[in-house]
Amino acid sequence: MTKQQEVPKDGSNDSGEVQVKNPHLNEQIDDVLYHFGLARSDTNFPELFGDVKYVCTGGSPTRIKMYAELFSQDSGLPLSQNLSRSDRFVMFKTGAILWVNHGMGVPSMSIMLNECIKLLHYAHARDVSFIRIGTSGGIDVLPGTVVVSNGTLNGLFEEAHTQYINGKIVKREAKLNPELAKELYNSGVSENLPVAHGKTLCADDFYEGQMRLDGAFCEYDVNEKADFIARLKDNGVRNIEMEATGFASFTTRANVKGAIICVALLNRLNGDQVTLDKATYIDYELRPFKLVSSFLRGKIAQM
Ligand code: R2B
Ligand code: URA
């Protein structure tokens, strides 16, 4: 097998292509996307994925599969089989839209994004947008509100994604695309969904990292928790989840637009436990999908 098409040394890319910045990839004869079970040598990426314009992602594999199936019904586009050959992530395609799950938290999501970004780069996909459709804990919003993120904060209230690399902390900008956020918000309004704009706090875990009082361990008191939630509110934060800063940083580095739409499962001003009955949970998890489905159908009509 011959060497694959070269990655530009300076990473420059004004063609709208999904961007990777790693000169070492040029030295590789093949590239195995281990967590999808796909390799350049055994999969025709341009043929399968060259037309992708939107990547819709969310944590749970069954929810992403359900979204892909529903979107196929909503749009009339045929649904692919699961294109992932590993049990780590699922991947479905409906026309120009790819549906991939990312698991819980930035570490899991970053594996998926690394491999998905390389896959789309090798496929020569252009002008791609990534939309994370998820669940979250709301800050001063009614349960069921769909929060369209207009910024992301790490646990130090910085608009940055922090990573440990080479024994050091590396901080990267974590911005989302404001125009895409606005368009998605407008789709929510036109679908009569309860939508809100706001910043999203990205926590490193579900319990202490989100100042819950119901984890296995807790070394702060109820007043400290209340102060934290009040501080979030003062900083314009409308919800807490576990991927936002990583997602914003990766999409920016890959030269793709990024947006995050999460339904609030509860209002953290009123408690910590998620106690929704099944029917309400299904109703809530469909809300961000309905918004994105309406937005995507509008885009498809213009393609
Ligand atoms: C929201 O929900 C998950 C935790 O329950 C996590 O992936 C997130 O961001
Ligand atoms: N996901 C989170 O990360 N936090 C919540 O409170 C709910 C869902």
XYZ file of N, CA, C and O and ligand atoms in Angstrom, residues 59 102-105 132 134-136 206 210 240-243 265, ligand 1:
73
model
N -24.446 10.999 24.265
C -23.750 10.005 25.076
C -24.138 8.561 24.810
O -23.299 7.697 24.573
N -21.020 9.186 22.020
C -19.679 9.528 22.547
C -19.420 9.034 23.958
O -18.340 9.272 24.498
N -20.387 8.364 24.575
C -20.162 7.904 25.947
C -20.282 9.069 26.928
O -20.748 10.149 26.580
N -19.853 8.827 28.187
C -19.993 9.864 29.214
C -18.653 10.497 29.555
O -17.688 9.796 29.866
N -18.614 11.825 29.516
C -17.421 12.555 29.935
C -16.449 12.823 28.791
O -16.486 12.160 27.748
N -23.861 18.427 19.442
C -24.035 17.498 20.567
C -25.453 17.647 21.108
O -25.887 18.755 21.433
N -27.751 16.382 24.061
C -27.554 15.645 25.305
C -28.538 15.973 26.402
O -29.558 16.648 26.211
N -28.202 15.469 27.591
C -28.973 15.736 28.806
C -28.089 16.537 29.757
O -26.860 16.545 29.612
N -28.699 17.195 30.713
C -27.935 18.052 31.622
C -28.743 18.325 32.882
O -29.938 18.015 32.948
N -20.185 13.407 37.761
C -21.608 13.683 37.949
C -21.890 14.139 39.381
O -22.854 14.867 39.611
N -20.193 18.234 40.311
C -21.399 19.044 40.078
C -22.007 19.481 41.411
O -23.149 19.920 41.454
N -25.437 22.154 33.513
C -24.178 21.441 33.791
C -24.223 20.098 33.077
O -25.230 19.378 33.165
N -23.156 19.782 32.367
C -23.004 18.433 31.809
C -21.530 18.055 31.874
O -20.799 18.631 32.692
N -21.090 17.120 31.050
C -19.749 16.570 31.267
C -18.863 16.530 30.017
O -17.871 15.801 30.002
N -19.233 17.272 28.976
C -18.441 17.209 27.735
C -18.173 18.562 27.094
O -17.344 18.659 26.172
N -32.737 17.834 32.793
C -33.555 16.767 33.398
C -34.121 17.190 34.738
O -35.073 16.591 35.242
C -24.937 14.305 30.724
O -25.421 13.134 31.161
C -24.340 12.236 31.410
C -24.292 11.907 32.868
O -25.507 11.363 33.319
C -23.115 12.927 30.881
O -22.589 12.336 29.718
C -23.609 14.240 30.538
O -22.846 15.177 29.992
